[in-house]
Amino acid sequence: MTLLASAFVYLAGLVLAPGLPGIVNRVKAAMAGRKGVPTLQLYADLAKLLRKGAVYSRTTTWVFRFGPVAGLAAVLVALALVPAGGVAAPVSFSGDLILFAGLFAVMRMATMLAALDTGSSFEGMGASREAAFAVFAEPALLVALAAIVRVTDSLSLSGAAAAAGSGLWGHAAAPVSLACAALFVVLLAENARVPVDDPNTHLELTMIHEVMVLDHGGPDFALIQYASALKLWAGSALIVSLLPCRTGNPWIDPVIFLAGMAGAGVLVGLVESFLARLKMSRVPHMLVGAMALAILALVMGRTGRG
Amino acid sequence: MPLLLIALAILVSTGLAALAAGGRRAWAVRLGAGGAVAACLVGLVPAIRAVAGAPDEALDVAWSLPGGACSLGLDPLSGFFLAAILALGALAAVYGAEYLAPTPERPRVGAAWWWYNLLIASMAVVVCARNAVLFLIAWEIMTLASFFLVVWEDHREDARRAGWTYLVAAHIGTACLIGFFVGLGDTGGPLGLGAGHAPSLGAGWLFLLALLGFGVKAGFIPLHVWLPEAHPAAPSHVSAVMSGVMIKIGIYGLLRALTLLGPAPASWGWVLLAVGIVSGILGVLNALAQHDLKRLLAYHSVENIGIIAMGIGLGVIAQAAGCPAAAVLGYAGGLLHVANHATFKGLLFLDTGSVVHATGTRHLEDLGGLAKRMPRTAFTFLVGAVAISGLPPLNGFVSEFLILLAAFSLLTGGAGWTVVAAVAAIASLAMIGTLATACFTKAFGVVFLGEPRSDHARRGHDPAPAMQLPSMVLAALCVAGGLGAPWVVGWLAAPVGVLAAGAGLPVGAVLADTAGLLAVVAGAGAAFLALAGAAAYARRRLLTGRSVTGDATWGCGYAAPTARMQYTASSFAAPLVKYFNSVLGTRKAHGAVTGYFPRHGSFSTGAPDLFATRLLAPTFRGVSGLLGRLRGMQAGRVQLYVAYVAAMLVALLLWEGRR
């Protein structure tokens, strides 16, 4: 039964993930007073891209073609480690949070190498920035997870989510909320959102993620877009699963979880609407700030337990 | 043990025969490299048996040296390091047989094989020595053999300077080790000086001496300065052996010292952890700033030694804090990283050798586009790059997973300061991992991807099969170490058991649990590879029958792109180098650009080692200045020397009279 529920939630993620960027865009459009693209635009984009042929740069090698498939494969495995509210992940074990971080690092390296394979200085620049910001995002992510491990006494993401549903917020509300805030900042940075990157700009000075995939087209680009949506889904699902909104009812909890995911999309959209992108040299400051929040969460978690 | 002796005998005798063969390359290779391979294969049998937990073997032969005894022993810890030495030694010999060609300056390649075989033999004796004097003699032979290989191209000024730096650093380390063994006295157990030599130093001082003495060989910051000089100067297969296993002998010594010195207090763990964090982060940052591929790899050795030290440090802290599971995980992670680093660093140095062999340069900014010209080398280099970045599904991830798991379990089980140690380790490992990813993305991307940046790079071609084979084997080991992780971790039980012998840690139980976790990790790795394959297959099916064309890389409409417009290694590393400039001290130099249409411009960056230029160089200048004042005593007048002798005799007489 639990395995069935986990499998169902995993499949739901695969199907619904492209809707999440749609929600973000709708919120941004509404805030800016625009009509905006349809919520399901990404599905249409993916369908169109999958029907196209491909143009590959003659400079590139198999590394370029390996980037999109490796990125998608990594995020598909990572998604299997993420709980969905009260429902445990299909795969969970002590230390799965390390594998979770490791898989996103694989995705990042595959994308950066594919970018460098084109020999384009735009894409090299994007890869360089991606590499630089990851150096600050990754410690923040792992220390935030460490804070959660400290208050939940569980070394797996699903265990932490289970603890969040059973009274964790009663005795450790402050550290968990601080850790969630840190995770949210990392989510914004890792998913190329404002205030780190701007998903709307391909060739402005903001270029980080979008510029790395300039030379990908057709089915390759579809794989990349889909993998990005799944990555946003996986990161949001982790944060939503740490929130205390549970009933214990196996029918109602998934609905609450999906509502939470939509809420995460709205929150990202609001951030994008009300914040300007940071100067490049400021991004590490923000990520170090997230790490400071995570360390604060650790300190509070310690005193909270006496 | 008899097999080990046979291996040592083969190494020394074939080495001598190769020396006699001198300039006759075919014979030198047959004898030297062939002998090394045969000896390593013979020696691997007892080494692997010891790691598997076979009863300890020992050999004692009478030896008339004062304080010395020719006693060798093989326990799982020795066996673990011995297996790494011999396996990499054999592979590097196969590679070197093709790689090391006579040059006009160095026609007698037989000598190189003599030093190579002697290096392997002396390393094997060091890890098996059960007597302090024998240990020190083998240690010194190891240093000298590697020194002569570092200065193999001694017509080059940089090789001579590198050799000199290495020799001085190594002997400062040896001086500390002599102090360590003398201070240890008869308490050293198997490595002691025997009965009748009372220990003269406290355990804390002994630990400090061991840390300094073995730390020089291992390359802990700030004792690492010889490493980035010596590794690039040596022939590539020797660099692979030096970086892959010789610096690990320092780790072996440190681990052995920990077992001799009794239960380690938490403070030693803190020292190791701090040294590990500093070496790890500064090592990889310095690597990022390098333009020379072999120097870059050398700094990565410093980084990986740091990771190993972090694992051991966490183990000691956890053991002192009463968290047995975390202690076992820390030790196991540190030890496994020793083997893993030997695999992927050996691989990377060999592939770098192939690049240098084909292109004639190791300067990153002159390379590029080699993936098309040397596809096999590119593939194995990529495997090594992913492994050293600590990414799943390869072996580097497994050892870092164990160390991180040790830190995370300290968070749940520990209290107070152990939590601080755990968080420091987690944050540092995360940072080291991403910096290593950045650095190897840079290295692989700039060397193998894009377009060639110079005529050097256009000359690239895959090397002869004898040079490809060792890389392929090592790459396969990287994959096997990742996908076979649950099986690999079982082999750690006996070596970790030696470390945990005094403390009674539940090694077997913890490692069995961990093997269960690693089975899932390995499964996830296999799933990743399968899914990537499936996605690639699906894409191919989609694209069949559609238009798939080639074109130029999109350059925003710019019509005449050149290879020089690509992002370079320096530009890729620039943001990180800039953020961390306070600890890197990278220097920039550029010529003035004049006029509206400048015809000339120049820009260069250099990354001097801050520890070498700011710390060690002034120290040595100061010492040399002080000692220079003594020069007045050496006036060259016989009368003065007679006066010195007389004064000394009188002083001695007076001292004797006082007793």
PDB file of N, CA, C and O in Angstrom, chain B residues 624-654:
ATOM      1  N   SER B 624      68.784  31.091   6.649  1.00  0.00           N
ATOM      2  CA  SER B 624      70.028  31.156   5.893  1.00  0.00           C
ATOM      3  C   SER B 624      70.826  32.386   6.284  1.00  0.00           C
ATOM      4  O   SER B 624      72.059  32.333   6.404  1.00  0.00           O
ATOM      5  N   GLY B 625      70.134  33.496   6.561  1.00  0.00           N
ATOM      6  CA  GLY B 625      70.825  34.701   6.986  1.00  0.00           C
ATOM      7  C   GLY B 625      71.515  34.507   8.336  1.00  0.00           C
ATOM      8  O   GLY B 625      72.670  34.900   8.536  1.00  0.00           O
ATOM      9  N   LEU B 626      70.783  33.861   9.268  1.00  0.00           N
ATOM     10  CA  LEU B 626      71.352  33.618  10.593  1.00  0.00           C
ATOM     11  C   LEU B 626      72.586  32.735  10.496  1.00  0.00           C
ATOM     12  O   LEU B 626      73.620  33.006  11.115  1.00  0.00           O
ATOM     13  N   LEU B 627      72.444  31.659   9.706  1.00  0.00           N
ATOM     14  CA  LEU B 627      73.561  30.734   9.593  1.00  0.00           C
ATOM     15  C   LEU B 627      74.739  31.395   8.880  1.00  0.00           C
ATOM     16  O   LEU B 627      75.892  31.052   9.132  1.00  0.00           O
ATOM     17  N   GLY B 628      74.428  32.357   7.999  1.00  0.00           N
ATOM     18  CA  GLY B 628      75.483  33.044   7.279  1.00  0.00           C
ATOM     19  C   GLY B 628      76.441  33.756   8.214  1.00  0.00           C
ATOM     20  O   GLY B 628      77.626  33.923   7.905  1.00  0.00           O
ATOM     21  N   ARG B 629      75.911  34.161   9.389  1.00  0.00           N
ATOM     22  CA  ARG B 629      76.790  34.861  10.335  1.00  0.00           C
ATOM     23  C   ARG B 629      77.866  33.954  10.894  1.00  0.00           C
ATOM     24  O   ARG B 629      78.875  34.417  11.410  1.00  0.00           O
ATOM     25  N   LEU B 630      77.591  32.640  10.847  1.00  0.00           N
ATOM     26  CA  LEU B 630      78.589  31.707  11.365  1.00  0.00           C
ATOM     27  C   LEU B 630      79.772  31.574  10.421  1.00  0.00           C
ATOM     28  O   LEU B 630      80.761  30.943  10.747  1.00  0.00           O
ATOM     29  N   ARG B 631      79.606  32.145   9.234  1.00  0.00           N
ATOM     30  CA  ARG B 631      80.642  31.967   8.229  1.00  0.00           C
ATOM     31  C   ARG B 631      81.994  32.511   8.707  1.00  0.00           C
ATOM     32  O   ARG B 631      83.039  32.026   8.301  1.00  0.00           O
ATOM     33  N   GLY B 632      81.955  33.508   9.577  1.00  0.00           N
ATOM     34  CA  GLY B 632      83.187  34.084  10.098  1.00  0.00           C
ATOM     35  C   GLY B 632      84.086  33.064  10.761  1.00  0.00           C
ATOM     36  O   GLY B 632      85.313  33.196  10.777  1.00  0.00           O
ATOM     37  N   MET B 633      83.468  31.995  11.295  1.00  0.00           N
ATOM     38  CA  MET B 633      84.280  30.963  11.955  1.00  0.00           C
ATOM     39  C   MET B 633      85.148  30.214  10.963  1.00  0.00           C
ATOM     40  O   MET B 633      86.186  29.678  11.325  1.00  0.00           O
ATOM     41  N   GLN B 634      84.674  30.156   9.722  1.00  0.00           N
ATOM     42  CA  GLN B 634      85.396  29.370   8.717  1.00  0.00           C
ATOM     43  C   GLN B 634      86.366  30.273   7.971  1.00  0.00           C
ATOM     44  O   GLN B 634      86.171  30.586   6.806  1.00  0.00           O
ATOM     45  N   ALA B 635      87.413  30.718   8.664  1.00  0.00           N
ATOM     46  CA  ALA B 635      88.320  31.666   8.027  1.00  0.00           C
ATOM     47  C   ALA B 635      89.342  30.986   7.149  1.00  0.00           C
ATOM     48  O   ALA B 635      90.035  31.638   6.387  1.00  0.00           O
ATOM     49  N   GLY B 636      89.508  29.652   7.289  1.00  0.00           N
ATOM     50  CA  GLY B 636      90.452  28.935   6.451  1.00  0.00           C
ATOM     51  C   GLY B 636      91.864  28.938   7.005  1.00  0.00           C
ATOM     52  O   GLY B 636      92.794  28.522   6.326  1.00  0.00           O
ATOM     53  N   ARG B 637      92.044  29.441   8.242  1.00  0.00           N
ATOM     54  CA  ARG B 637      93.393  29.444   8.826  1.00  0.00           C
ATOM     55  C   ARG B 637      93.543  28.225   9.735  1.00  0.00           C
ATOM     56  O   ARG B 637      92.719  27.986  10.615  1.00  0.00           O
ATOM     57  N   VAL B 638      94.632  27.493   9.506  1.00  0.00           N
ATOM     58  CA  VAL B 638      94.837  26.256  10.258  1.00  0.00           C
ATOM     59  C   VAL B 638      94.953  26.551  11.754  1.00  0.00           C
ATOM     60  O   VAL B 638      94.412  25.823  12.588  1.00  0.00           O
ATOM     61  N   GLN B 639      95.619  27.667  12.089  1.00  0.00           N
ATOM     62  CA  GLN B 639      95.815  28.004  13.504  1.00  0.00           C
ATOM     63  C   GLN B 639      94.455  28.109  14.225  1.00  0.00           C
ATOM     64  O   GLN B 639      94.284  27.643  15.336  1.00  0.00           O
ATOM     65  N   LEU B 640      93.528  28.737  13.518  1.00  0.00           N
ATOM     66  CA  LEU B 640      92.216  28.947  14.113  1.00  0.00           C
ATOM     67  C   LEU B 640      91.531  27.601  14.381  1.00  0.00           C
ATOM     68  O   LEU B 640      90.956  27.369  15.457  1.00  0.00           O
ATOM     69  N   TYR B 641      91.658  26.691  13.412  1.00  0.00           N
ATOM     70  CA  TYR B 641      91.015  25.386  13.587  1.00  0.00           C
ATOM     71  C   TYR B 641      91.636  24.627  14.744  1.00  0.00           C
ATOM     72  O   TYR B 641      90.954  23.971  15.518  1.00  0.00           O
ATOM     73  N   VAL B 642      92.979  24.729  14.881  1.00  0.00           N
ATOM     74  CA  VAL B 642      93.636  24.079  16.009  1.00  0.00           C
ATOM     75  C   VAL B 642      93.134  24.672  17.314  1.00  0.00           C
ATOM     76  O   VAL B 642      92.858  23.956  18.290  1.00  0.00           O
ATOM     77  N   ALA B 643      92.932  25.995  17.321  1.00  0.00           N
ATOM     78  CA  ALA B 643      92.404  26.638  18.523  1.00  0.00           C
ATOM     79  C   ALA B 643      91.014  26.111  18.848  1.00  0.00           C
ATOM     80  O   ALA B 643      90.678  25.858  20.008  1.00  0.00           O
ATOM     81  N   TYR B 644      90.150  25.925  17.804  1.00  0.00           N
ATOM     82  CA  TYR B 644      88.806  25.376  18.031  1.00  0.00           C
ATOM     83  C   TYR B 644      88.900  24.012  18.693  1.00  0.00           C
ATOM     84  O   TYR B 644      88.205  23.721  19.662  1.00  0.00           O
ATOM     85  N   VAL B 645      89.786  23.160  18.126  1.00  0.00           N
ATOM     86  CA  VAL B 645      89.902  21.798  18.652  1.00  0.00           C
ATOM     87  C   VAL B 645      90.335  21.852  20.112  1.00  0.00           C
ATOM     88  O   VAL B 645      89.765  21.175  20.978  1.00  0.00           O
ATOM     89  N   ALA B 646      91.322  22.689  20.393  1.00  0.00           N
ATOM     90  CA  ALA B 646      91.828  22.792  21.767  1.00  0.00           C
ATOM     91  C   ALA B 646      90.714  23.273  22.693  1.00  0.00           C
ATOM     92  O   ALA B 646      90.496  22.705  23.776  1.00  0.00           O
ATOM     93  N   ALA B 647      89.988  24.319  22.274  1.00  0.00           N
ATOM     94  CA  ALA B 647      88.920  24.857  23.122  1.00  0.00           C
ATOM     95  C   ALA B 647      87.875  23.795  23.399  1.00  0.00           C
ATOM     96  O   ALA B 647      87.391  23.633  24.530  1.00  0.00           O
ATOM     97  N   MET B 648      87.539  23.025  22.366  1.00  0.00           N
ATOM     98  CA  MET B 648      86.525  21.990  22.527  1.00  0.00           C
ATOM     99  C   MET B 648      86.993  20.928  23.521  1.00  0.00           C
ATOM    100  O   MET B 648      86.234  20.504  24.399  1.00  0.00           O
ATOM    101  N   LEU B 649      88.277  20.536  23.391  1.00  0.00           N
ATOM    102  CA  LEU B 649      88.806  19.507  24.293  1.00  0.00           C
ATOM    103  C   LEU B 649      88.793  19.997  25.732  1.00  0.00           C
ATOM    104  O   LEU B 649      88.396  19.270  26.650  1.00  0.00           O
ATOM    105  N   VAL B 650      89.174  21.239  25.915  1.00  0.00           N
ATOM    106  CA  VAL B 650      89.176  21.797  27.274  1.00  0.00           C
ATOM    107  C   VAL B 650      87.763  21.809  27.834  1.00  0.00           C
ATOM    108  O   VAL B 650      87.505  21.409  28.977  1.00  0.00           O
ATOM    109  N   ALA B 651      86.815  22.213  26.982  1.00  0.00           N
ATOM    110  CA  ALA B 651      85.427  22.263  27.447  1.00  0.00           C
ATOM    111  C   ALA B 651      84.959  20.877  27.849  1.00  0.00           C
ATOM    112  O   ALA B 651      84.314  20.695  28.885  1.00  0.00           O
ATOM    113  N   LEU B 652      85.300  19.885  27.050  1.00  0.00           N
ATOM    114  CA  LEU B 652      84.881  18.521  27.352  1.00  0.00           C
ATOM    115  C   LEU B 652      85.512  18.030  28.650  1.00  0.00           C
ATOM    116  O   LEU B 652      84.843  17.379  29.466  1.00  0.00           O
ATOM    117  N   LEU B 653      86.790  18.361  28.829  1.00  0.00           N
ATOM    118  CA  LEU B 653      87.477  17.948  30.051  1.00  0.00           C
ATOM    119  C   LEU B 653      86.817  18.559  31.274  1.00  0.00           C
ATOM    120  O   LEU B 653      86.547  17.892  32.276  1.00  0.00           O
ATOM    121  N   LEU B 654      86.502  19.847  31.179  1.00  0.00           N
ATOM    122  CA  LEU B 654      85.863  20.543  32.304  1.00  0.00           C
ATOM    123  C   LEU B 654      84.512  19.887  32.619  1.00  0.00           C
ATOM    124  O   LEU B 654      84.159  19.656  33.763  1.00  0.00           O
TER     125      LEU B 654
END
